[in-house]
Amino acid sequence: MEATSGFQEYLVFVVHGIQYIAWPYLRAKTSALTIRERDLVFVISVEAHGILSKDWVKSILDYATERDDVFCLDFLSGVILVGEDRKDYRDRDVQAFLSSAGNVWMESVNPGDLDKELLPGPYVLQNGSFWKVARLYEDTAEAFTVGLQTLPDKSILPLQVHGTGQKAAIAVPSRLPSCSKTRRPLSGYRITVKEIFDVRGLKTGLGSRAYTELYPPASQTAPAVQKLIDAGADLIGISKMCSMVLKAPPTQCIDVSAPFNPRGDGYLSPSGGSSGQATAVAAYEWVDFAIGSDCEYRGSDKFETHRLALISSPEHFTSPASARQQIFKDLVEDLGLFLGVRTETISIVHLWERNPPLEAGGEALMEDRARTVSPAQHEESLARLSVYKTWLLETYLQSGRRDAILVLPLEEVLPLHRDEWPG
């Protein structure tokens, strides 16, 4: 991962055993604040509110306590009310309530005295500048490639920082900007994306050291990711993937180690090319969404319903009565009901045995000879593959006489531990 170079200040601090990181966000006019020394502060937006009352302030703090894992009562040391000409912030009931919660001082700031919108939430106030605060969570499941931070100018930088333990940490921003009058649909939600998606200024590594070294940083952010950011989502990190978009068990993850599956005993294989995203949402309550990817072949979107059949093949099930096979059968039946089409279960292997193509020369459908073939045998295998393709389309799927959707289990999924070798 790389980003454009530049000098960036950080402040790392601990409150009651919780580690935080802060960086400059905006500056107030010199005359806007009387408090100049460093302090923890909590910003409340009162621009759209009428009369300031104890009950309203209490509702704000209750929401922050219940919804935001970044906020804690220590940030009430100083309270900043953002609103035009607020003279009612000295209400005795409000002051008494905040004082009982630990508040030492309170001030009102006019939005016109700030160089940008000051969103609700916890901050560090230092020399007239508001520093954005994020909570540091250790990536104990090793789901992330790198953590990220978003600067005031909307640029995104890698954030390489460790927590209190031995793992890298991810900076998680407050959810409270979702309370602002300028909130967007995804304000307050945290997301991570697979390392297959471009983020402007960062290298897209595809889980490969060689690919990371070879290609420059992305010149723009992938549209799918940019739409989420534009909708208000906080991109907190890039999460892992199998190298070069190929599925690999943990023992084969050479360039980037596989994440740790939080299920079971913690040592099951996370499986799949999007294992980093699956691990992140399964392991951490502070991750709301993860964007992965899958492979897809898209043919014609136009089907004639009376010609459409839903075909399934049970090849990969070792036991006809297994619970997994029953789940698969239920899925096929549900798809058939949803699409309004008939379903069929046809074994590819058995159909080949009963009705093989003449070009196959009596050879069995499945043979494992890949490790011992010569170049000539390889060419012969390609010809046999063409025979199989023609047979599958014409005899099994009956292409030309009907449209078909093939539902095929790629493997029988069984528990696999991360130290087990494939095969």
GROMACS .gro file of C-alpha atoms in nm:
model
  423
    1MET     CA    1   0.000   0.000   0.000
    2GLU     CA    2   0.122   0.345  -0.087
    3ALA     CA    3  -0.020   0.693  -0.081
    4THR     CA    4   0.090   1.041  -0.174
    5SER     CA    5   0.360   1.166   0.059
    6GLY     CA    6   0.306   1.445   0.309
    7PHE     CA    7   0.359   1.541   0.672
    8GLN     CA    8   0.076   1.429   0.898
    9GLU     CA    9   0.049   1.479   1.275
   10TYR     CA   10  -0.109   1.222   1.505
   11LEU     CA   11  -0.193   1.207   1.872
   12VAL     CA   12  -0.226   0.865   2.034
   13PHE     CA   13  -0.369   0.849   2.384
   14VAL     CA   14  -0.538   0.607   2.626
   15VAL     CA   15  -0.853   0.665   2.831
   16HIS     CA   16  -0.946   0.399   3.087
   17GLY     CA   17  -0.750   0.135   2.896
   18ILE     CA   18  -0.904   0.223   2.558
   19GLN     CA   19  -0.659   0.345   2.294
   20TYR     CA   20  -0.746   0.636   2.066
   21ILE     CA   21  -0.581   0.819   1.780
   22ALA     CA   22  -0.652   1.176   1.667
   23TRP     CA   23  -0.545   1.398   1.378
   24PRO     CA   24  -0.617   1.763   1.283
   25TYR     CA   25  -0.966   1.818   1.145
   26LEU     CA   26  -1.050   2.191   1.147
   27ARG     CA   27  -0.944   2.518   1.304
   28ALA     CA   28  -1.159   2.782   1.473
   29LYS     CA   29  -1.100   3.155   1.456
   30THR     CA   30  -0.874   3.282   1.734
   31SER     CA   31  -1.160   3.472   1.898
   32ALA     CA   32  -1.410   3.186   1.874
   33LEU     CA   33  -1.289   2.993   2.179
   34THR     CA   34  -1.156   3.103   2.514
   35ILE     CA   35  -1.020   2.757   2.596
   36ARG     CA   36  -0.679   2.708   2.434
   37GLU     CA   37  -0.515   2.421   2.620
   38ARG     CA   38  -0.547   2.058   2.513
   39ASP     CA   39  -0.864   1.887   2.633
   40LEU     CA   40  -1.115   1.620   2.543
   41VAL     CA   41  -1.434   1.776   2.411
   42PHE     CA   42  -1.777   1.669   2.294
   43VAL     CA   43  -1.944   1.860   2.011
   44ILE     CA   44  -2.324   1.896   2.003
   45SER     CA   45  -2.494   2.051   1.703
   46VAL     CA   46  -2.783   2.278   1.808
   47GLU     CA   47  -2.829   2.465   1.480
   48ALA     CA   48  -3.159   2.300   1.393
   49HIS     CA   49  -3.286   2.279   1.751
   50GLY     CA   50  -3.516   2.524   1.925
   51ILE     CA   51  -3.490   2.578   2.300
   52LEU     CA   52  -3.194   2.404   2.461
   53SER     CA   53  -3.315   2.186   2.748
   54LYS     CA   54  -3.183   1.933   2.995
   55ASP     CA   55  -3.405   1.657   2.849
   56TRP     CA   56  -3.280   1.721   2.496
   57VAL     CA   57  -2.914   1.717   2.603
   58LYS     CA   58  -2.978   1.397   2.801
   59SER     CA   59  -3.127   1.233   2.491
   60ILE     CA   60  -2.813   1.322   2.295
   61LEU     CA   61  -2.585   1.167   2.559
   62ASP     CA   62  -2.805   0.857   2.591
   63TYR     CA   63  -2.785   0.807   2.216
   64ALA     CA   64  -2.407   0.856   2.216
   65THR     CA   65  -2.361   0.610   2.502
   66GLU     CA   66  -2.579   0.342   2.343
   67ARG     CA   67  -2.476   0.380   1.978
   68ASP     CA   68  -2.119   0.504   1.969
   69ASP     CA   69  -1.824   0.291   2.082
   70VAL     CA   70  -1.585   0.584   2.040
   71PHE     CA   71  -1.762   0.815   2.286
   72CYS     CA   72  -1.708   0.791   2.660
   73LEU     CA   73  -1.801   1.030   2.943
   74ASP     CA   74  -1.443   1.161   2.964
   75PHE     CA   75  -1.510   1.357   2.644
   76LEU     CA   76  -1.761   1.564   2.841
   77SER     CA   77  -1.473   1.748   3.009
   78GLY     CA   78  -1.547   2.023   2.758
   79VAL     CA   79  -1.872   2.067   2.564
   80ILE     CA   80  -1.895   2.271   2.244
   81LEU     CA   81  -2.240   2.373   2.124
   82VAL     CA   82  -2.238   2.460   1.753
   83GLY     CA   83  -2.513   2.704   1.656
   84GLU     CA   84  -2.572   3.063   1.557
   85ASP     CA   85  -2.604   3.310   1.847
   86ARG     CA   86  -2.681   3.049   2.111
   87LYS     CA   87  -2.736   3.244   2.431
   88ASP     CA   88  -2.927   2.970   2.611
   89TYR     CA   89  -2.634   2.734   2.666
   90ARG     CA   90  -2.589   2.877   3.013
   91ASP     CA   91  -2.923   2.731   3.121
   92ARG     CA   92  -2.875   2.624   3.482
   93ASP     CA   93  -3.052   2.290   3.445
   94VAL     CA   94  -2.838   2.204   3.141
   95GLN     CA   95  -2.518   2.307   3.317
   96ALA     CA   96  -2.610   2.117   3.633
   97PHE     CA   97  -2.687   1.801   3.436
   98LEU     CA   98  -2.364   1.815   3.234
   99SER     CA   99  -2.164   1.893   3.547
  100SER     CA  100  -2.302   1.579   3.714
  101ALA     CA  101  -2.174   1.381   3.412
  102GLY     CA  102  -1.821   1.525   3.445
  103ASN     CA  103  -1.841   1.846   3.245
  104VAL     CA  104  -1.592   2.118   3.350
  105TRP     CA  105  -1.657   2.389   3.091
  106MET     CA  106  -1.894   2.464   2.805
  107GLU     CA  107  -1.886   2.711   2.517
  108SER     CA  108  -2.097   2.804   2.216
  109VAL     CA  109  -1.941   2.844   1.869
  110ASN     CA  110  -2.092   3.012   1.566
  111PRO     CA  111  -2.055   2.798   1.249
  112GLY     CA  112  -1.924   3.106   1.070
  113ASP     CA  113  -1.616   3.099   1.295
  114LEU     CA  114  -1.514   2.755   1.165
  115ASP     CA  115  -1.340   2.676   0.835
  116LYS     CA  116  -1.573   2.379   0.771
  117GLU     CA  117  -1.867   2.199   0.927
  118LEU     CA  118  -1.794   2.072   1.277
  119LEU     CA  119  -1.983   1.744   1.297
  120PRO     CA  120  -2.121   1.607   1.628
  121GLY     CA  121  -1.903   1.371   1.827
  122PRO     CA  122  -1.585   1.343   2.036
  123TYR     CA  123  -1.274   1.549   1.957
  124VAL     CA  124  -0.946   1.663   2.103
  125LEU     CA  125  -0.923   2.042   2.127
  126GLN     CA  126  -0.567   2.168   2.095
  127ASN     CA  127  -0.452   2.526   2.036
  128GLY     CA  128  -0.783   2.625   1.882
  129SER     CA  129  -0.791   2.324   1.648
  130PHE     CA  130  -1.034   2.034   1.661
  131TRP     CA  131  -0.868   1.695   1.615
  132LYS     CA  132  -1.084   1.411   1.488
  133VAL     CA  133  -1.086   1.114   1.726
  134ALA     CA  134  -1.098   0.746   1.629
  135ARG     CA  135  -1.087   0.440   1.851
  136LEU     CA  136  -0.811   0.190   1.784
  137TYR     CA  137  -0.919  -0.173   1.764
  138GLU     CA  138  -0.664  -0.451   1.731
  139ASP     CA  139  -0.707  -0.668   1.426
  140THR     CA  140  -0.687  -0.987   1.631
  141ALA     CA  141  -0.834  -1.198   1.349
  142GLU     CA  142  -0.579  -1.056   1.101
  143ALA     CA  143  -0.855  -0.974   0.852
  144PHE     CA  144  -0.705  -0.647   0.726
  145THR     CA  145  -0.421  -0.568   0.491
  146VAL     CA  146  -0.403  -0.207   0.611
  147GLY     CA  147  -0.612   0.038   0.810
  148LEU     CA  148  -0.717   0.370   0.657
  149GLN     CA  149  -0.793   0.726   0.762
  150THR     CA  150  -0.991   0.992   0.579
  151LEU     CA  151  -0.849   1.343   0.595
  152PRO     CA  152  -1.057   1.664   0.594
  153ASP     CA  153  -0.991   1.707   0.219
  154LYS     CA  154  -1.150   1.360   0.165
  155SER     CA  155  -0.819   1.200   0.066
  156ILE     CA  156  -0.759   0.853   0.208
  157LEU     CA  157  -0.426   0.748   0.357
  158PRO     CA  158  -0.297   0.418   0.496
  159LEU     CA  159  -0.274   0.425   0.875
  160GLN     CA  160   0.000   0.197   1.004
  161VAL     CA  161  -0.038   0.180   1.382
  162HIS     CA  162  -0.030  -0.092   1.646
  163GLY     CA  163  -0.265  -0.135   1.937
  164THR     CA  164  -0.173  -0.213   2.294
  165GLY     CA  165  -0.093  -0.574   2.193
  166GLN     CA  166   0.112  -0.720   1.909
  167LYS     CA  167  -0.145  -0.684   1.630
  168ALA     CA  168  -0.199  -0.398   1.389
  169ALA     CA  169  -0.483  -0.166   1.484
  170ILE     CA  170  -0.771  -0.022   1.282
  171ALA     CA  171  -0.888   0.335   1.349
  172VAL     CA  172  -1.266   0.343   1.384
  173PRO     CA  173  -1.437   0.686   1.369
  174SER     CA  174  -1.738   0.796   1.572
  175ARG     CA  175  -2.088   0.709   1.456
  176LEU     CA  176  -2.227   1.041   1.580
  177PRO     CA  177  -2.190   1.239   1.254
  178SER     CA  178  -2.508   1.050   1.161
  179CYS     CA  179  -2.684   1.294   1.398
  180SER     CA  180  -2.588   1.602   1.196
  181LYS     CA  181  -2.836   1.793   0.983
  182THR     CA  182  -2.616   1.718   0.677
  183ARG     CA  183  -2.613   1.342   0.739
  184ARG     CA  184  -2.618   1.110   0.441
  185PRO     CA  185  -2.779   0.763   0.404
  186LEU     CA  186  -2.469   0.572   0.522
  187SER     CA  187  -2.333   0.827   0.773
  188GLY     CA  188  -2.203   0.644   1.080
  189TYR     CA  189  -2.153   0.310   0.904
  190ARG     CA  190  -1.805   0.156   0.879
  191ILE     CA  191  -1.701  -0.053   0.580
  192THR     CA  192  -1.402  -0.247   0.455
  193VAL     CA  193  -1.335  -0.351   0.096
  194LYS     CA  194  -1.145  -0.636  -0.063
  195GLU     CA  195  -0.797  -0.560  -0.197
  196ILE     CA  196  -0.928  -0.611  -0.549
  197PHE     CA  197  -1.098  -0.267  -0.542
  198ASP     CA  198  -0.904   0.048  -0.631
  199VAL     CA  199  -0.883   0.330  -0.377
  200ARG     CA  200  -0.729   0.651  -0.511
  201GLY     CA  201  -0.369   0.697  -0.396
  202LEU     CA  202  -0.332   0.340  -0.268
  203LYS     CA  203  -0.182   0.034  -0.433
  204THR     CA  204  -0.426  -0.243  -0.519
  205GLY     CA  205  -0.224  -0.548  -0.424
  206LEU     CA  206  -0.457  -0.841  -0.507
  207GLY     CA  207  -0.297  -1.026  -0.215
  208SER     CA  208   0.030  -1.055  -0.411
  209ARG     CA  209   0.369  -0.908  -0.323
  210ALA     CA  210   0.483  -0.911  -0.685
  211TYR     CA  211   0.167  -0.740  -0.811
  212THR     CA  212   0.196  -0.475  -0.539
  213GLU     CA  213   0.555  -0.397  -0.637
  214LEU     CA  214   0.482  -0.395  -1.010
  215TYR     CA  215   0.188  -0.157  -1.034
  216PRO     CA  216   0.155   0.208  -0.925
  217PRO     CA  217  -0.108   0.349  -0.688
  218ALA     CA  218  -0.461   0.375  -0.825
  219SER     CA  219  -0.546   0.704  -0.995
  220GLN     CA  220  -0.911   0.688  -0.893
  221THR     CA  221  -1.141   0.500  -0.658
  222ALA     CA  222  -1.354   0.216  -0.794
  223PRO     CA  223  -1.708   0.345  -0.868
  224ALA     CA  224  -1.869   0.081  -0.643
  225VAL     CA  225  -1.658   0.199  -0.348
  226GLN     CA  226  -1.687   0.569  -0.429
  227LYS     CA  227  -2.067   0.548  -0.426
  228LEU     CA  228  -2.057   0.414  -0.070
  229ILE     CA  229  -1.817   0.688   0.041
  230ASP     CA  230  -2.034   0.954  -0.126
  231ALA     CA  231  -2.332   0.812   0.065
  232GLY     CA  232  -2.148   0.879   0.393
  233ALA     CA  233  -1.984   0.543   0.474
  234ASP     CA  234  -1.647   0.545   0.653
  235LEU     CA  235  -1.387   0.330   0.474
  236ILE     CA  236  -1.179   0.203   0.767
  237GLY     CA  237  -0.951  -0.046   0.593
  238ILE     CA  238  -0.858  -0.274   0.307
  239SER     CA  239  -0.919  -0.640   0.393
  240LYS     CA  240  -0.738  -0.952   0.277
  241MET     CA  241  -0.797  -1.180  -0.017
  242CYS     CA  242  -0.640  -1.492  -0.164
  243SER     CA  243  -0.352  -1.407  -0.394
  244MET     CA  244  -0.450  -1.307  -0.749
  245VAL     CA  245  -0.821  -1.382  -0.692
  246LEU     CA  246  -0.757  -1.755  -0.661
  247LYS     CA  247  -0.910  -1.960  -0.382
  248ALA     CA  248  -0.636  -2.092  -0.154
  249PRO     CA  249  -0.641  -2.276   0.179
  250PRO     CA  250  -0.440  -2.112   0.460
  251THR     CA  251  -0.141  -2.344   0.402
  252GLN     CA  252  -0.117  -2.203   0.047
  253CYS     CA  253  -0.144  -1.834   0.142
  254ILE     CA  254   0.225  -1.755   0.090
  255ASP     CA  255   0.241  -1.379   0.023
  256VAL     CA  256  -0.025  -1.272   0.272
  257SER     CA  257  -0.125  -1.493   0.563
  258ALA     CA  258  -0.487  -1.606   0.580
  259PRO     CA  259  -0.716  -1.441   0.835
  260PHE     CA  260  -0.837  -1.636   1.137
  261ASN     CA  261  -1.191  -1.769   1.122
  262PRO     CA  262  -1.362  -1.658   1.448
  263ARG     CA  263  -1.603  -1.953   1.439
  264GLY     CA  264  -1.554  -2.285   1.614
  265ASP     CA  265  -1.219  -2.317   1.791
  266GLY     CA  266  -1.072  -2.019   1.606
  267TYR     CA  267  -0.851  -2.236   1.384
  268LEU     CA  268  -1.094  -2.336   1.110
  269SER     CA  269  -1.007  -2.233   0.756
  270PRO     CA  270  -1.173  -1.903   0.656
  271SER     CA  271  -1.194  -2.040   0.298
  272GLY     CA  272  -1.280  -1.846  -0.014
  273GLY     CA  273  -1.122  -1.558  -0.203
  274SER     CA  274  -1.315  -1.303   0.006
  275SER     CA  275  -1.211  -1.455   0.339
  276GLY     CA  276  -1.085  -1.121   0.474
  277GLN     CA  277  -1.425  -0.959   0.431
  278ALA     CA  278  -1.613  -1.257   0.577
  279THR     CA  279  -1.375  -1.265   0.874
  280ALA     CA  280  -1.407  -0.891   0.938
  281VAL     CA  281  -1.787  -0.890   0.966
  282ALA     CA  282  -1.793  -1.218   1.160
  283ALA     CA  283  -1.522  -1.122   1.409
  284TYR     CA  284  -1.585  -0.752   1.475
  285GLU     CA  285  -1.898  -0.568   1.586
  286TRP     CA  286  -1.727  -0.244   1.481
  287VAL     CA  287  -1.739  -0.344   1.112
  288ASP     CA  288  -2.084  -0.295   0.960
  289PHE     CA  289  -2.032  -0.401   0.598
  290ALA     CA  290  -1.760  -0.564   0.389
  291ILE     CA  291  -1.744  -0.551   0.011
  292GLY     CA  292  -1.609  -0.870  -0.148
  293SER     CA  293  -1.634  -1.013  -0.498
  294ASP     CA  294  -1.727  -1.331  -0.680
  295CYS     CA  295  -1.685  -1.466  -1.030
  296GLU     CA  296  -1.981  -1.464  -1.264
  297TYR     CA  297  -2.061  -1.569  -1.619
  298ARG     CA  298  -2.341  -1.364  -1.769
  299GLY     CA  299  -2.521  -1.501  -2.071
  300SER     CA  300  -2.846  -1.387  -2.224
  301ASP     CA  301  -3.089  -1.220  -1.984
  302LYS     CA  302  -3.386  -1.323  -2.197
  303PHE     CA  303  -3.538  -1.662  -2.114
  304GLU     CA  304  -3.859  -1.809  -2.247
  305THR     CA  305  -4.026  -1.938  -1.930
  306HIS     CA  306  -4.194  -2.238  -2.094
  307ARG     CA  307  -3.849  -2.357  -2.213
  308LEU     CA  308  -3.665  -2.294  -1.884
  309ALA     CA  309  -3.555  -2.582  -1.663
  310LEU     CA  310  -3.364  -2.577  -1.336
  311ILE     CA  311  -3.116  -2.866  -1.335
  312SER     CA  312  -2.911  -2.986  -1.040
  313SER     CA  313  -2.643  -3.253  -1.015
  314PRO     CA  314  -2.559  -3.426  -0.684
  315GLU     CA  315  -2.204  -3.537  -0.773
  316HIS     CA  316  -2.021  -3.395  -0.472
  317PHE     CA  317  -2.233  -3.547  -0.195
  318THR     CA  318  -2.080  -3.859  -0.040
  319SER     CA  319  -2.404  -3.962   0.130
  320PRO     CA  320  -2.744  -3.931  -0.043
  321ALA     CA  321  -2.913  -3.869   0.293
  322SER     CA  322  -2.666  -3.607   0.421
  323ALA     CA  323  -2.800  -3.289   0.578
  324ARG     CA  324  -2.597  -3.086   0.329
  325GLN     CA  325  -2.765  -3.257   0.035
  326GLN     CA  326  -3.107  -3.186   0.185
  327ILE     CA  327  -3.017  -2.816   0.218
  328PHE     CA  328  -2.906  -2.818  -0.146
  329LYS     CA  329  -3.232  -2.986  -0.257
  330ASP     CA  330  -3.437  -2.730  -0.062
  331LEU     CA  331  -3.245  -2.448  -0.229
  332VAL     CA  332  -3.314  -2.590  -0.577
  333GLU     CA  333  -3.685  -2.632  -0.497
  334ASP     CA  334  -3.709  -2.276  -0.364
  335LEU     CA  335  -3.541  -2.142  -0.678
  336GLY     CA  336  -3.784  -2.337  -0.894
  337LEU     CA  337  -4.085  -2.199  -0.705
  338PHE     CA  338  -3.944  -1.846  -0.723
  339LEU     CA  339  -3.880  -1.868  -1.098
  340GLY     CA  340  -4.198  -2.065  -1.167
  341VAL     CA  341  -4.016  -2.340  -1.357
  342ARG     CA  342  -3.978  -2.716  -1.330
  343THR     CA  343  -3.675  -2.869  -1.159
  344GLU     CA  344  -3.480  -3.181  -1.249
  345THR     CA  345  -3.205  -3.373  -1.074
  346ILE     CA  346  -2.976  -3.544  -1.325
  347SER     CA  347  -2.640  -3.700  -1.243
  348ILE     CA  348  -2.379  -3.596  -1.499
  349VAL     CA  349  -2.172  -3.909  -1.422
  350HIS     CA  350  -2.464  -4.150  -1.451
  351LEU     CA  351  -2.592  -3.989  -1.770
  352TRP     CA  352  -2.243  -4.020  -1.924
  353GLU     CA  353  -2.232  -4.387  -1.829
  354ARG     CA  354  -2.572  -4.452  -1.991
  355ASN     CA  355  -2.531  -4.230  -2.296
  356PRO     CA  356  -2.168  -4.135  -2.369
  357PRO     CA  357  -2.069  -3.964  -2.696
  358LEU     CA  358  -1.913  -4.188  -2.961
  359GLU     CA  359  -1.616  -3.950  -2.982
  360ALA     CA  360  -1.520  -4.039  -2.620
  361GLY     CA  361  -1.409  -4.385  -2.732
  362GLY     CA  362  -1.552  -4.552  -2.422
  363GLU     CA  363  -1.334  -4.353  -2.179
  364ALA     CA  364  -1.469  -4.269  -1.835
  365LEU     CA  365  -1.577  -3.913  -1.762
  366MET     CA  366  -1.345  -3.848  -1.467
  367GLU     CA  367  -0.976  -3.933  -1.472
  368ASP     CA  368  -0.697  -3.786  -1.260
  369ARG     CA  369  -0.391  -3.783  -1.490
  370ALA     CA  370  -0.288  -3.417  -1.484
  371ARG     CA  371   0.048  -3.471  -1.314
  372THR     CA  372   0.173  -3.731  -1.561
  373VAL     CA  373   0.060  -3.609  -1.905
  374SER     CA  374   0.299  -3.539  -2.190
  375PRO     CA  375   0.253  -3.245  -2.436
  376ALA     CA  376   0.088  -3.481  -2.683
  377GLN     CA  377  -0.146  -3.613  -2.416
  378HIS     CA  378  -0.225  -3.254  -2.319
  379GLU     CA  379  -0.339  -3.181  -2.675
  380GLU     CA  380  -0.543  -3.499  -2.668
  381SER     CA  381  -0.703  -3.389  -2.340
  382LEU     CA  382  -0.803  -3.056  -2.492
  383ALA     CA  383  -0.977  -3.245  -2.773
  384ARG     CA  384  -1.153  -3.464  -2.516
  385LEU     CA  385  -1.259  -3.150  -2.330
  386SER     CA  386  -1.424  -3.023  -2.647
  387VAL     CA  387  -1.609  -3.355  -2.677
  388TYR     CA  388  -1.728  -3.324  -2.318
  389LYS     CA  389  -1.841  -2.963  -2.374
  390THR     CA  390  -2.047  -3.059  -2.677
  391TRP     CA  391  -2.201  -3.356  -2.494
  392LEU     CA  392  -2.283  -3.144  -2.186
  393LEU     CA  393  -2.457  -2.875  -2.393
  394GLU     CA  394  -2.646  -3.105  -2.629
  395THR     CA  395  -2.724  -3.413  -2.418
  396TYR     CA  396  -2.728  -3.291  -2.058
  397LEU     CA  397  -2.855  -2.933  -2.093
  398GLN     CA  398  -3.032  -2.998  -2.426
  399SER     CA  399  -2.920  -2.664  -2.564
  400GLY     CA  400  -3.131  -2.548  -2.858
  401ARG     CA  401  -3.443  -2.725  -2.727
  402ARG     CA  402  -3.469  -2.543  -2.395
  403ASP     CA  403  -3.303  -2.287  -2.171
  404ALA     CA  404  -3.146  -2.422  -1.854
  405ILE     CA  405  -3.000  -2.301  -1.528
  406LEU     CA  406  -2.748  -2.547  -1.382
  407VAL     CA  407  -2.721  -2.551  -1.002
  408LEU     CA  408  -2.403  -2.740  -0.917
  409PRO     CA  409  -2.239  -2.780  -0.576
  410LEU     CA  410  -1.866  -2.727  -0.632
  411GLU     CA  411  -1.767  -2.934  -0.332
  412GLU     CA  412  -1.906  -3.092  -0.020
  413VAL     CA  413  -1.825  -2.840   0.251
  414LEU     CA  414  -1.672  -3.000   0.558
  415PRO     CA  415  -1.478  -2.853   0.851
  416LEU     CA  416  -1.119  -2.782   0.750
  417HIS     CA  417  -0.855  -2.652   0.988
  418ARG     CA  418  -0.602  -2.392   0.880
  419ASP     CA  419  -0.305  -2.628   0.919
  420GLU     CA  420  -0.453  -2.898   0.691
  421TRP     CA  421  -0.307  -2.935   0.344
  422PRO     CA  422  -0.543  -2.968   0.047
  423GLY     CA  423  -0.599  -3.322  -0.067
   0.00000   0.00000   0.00000
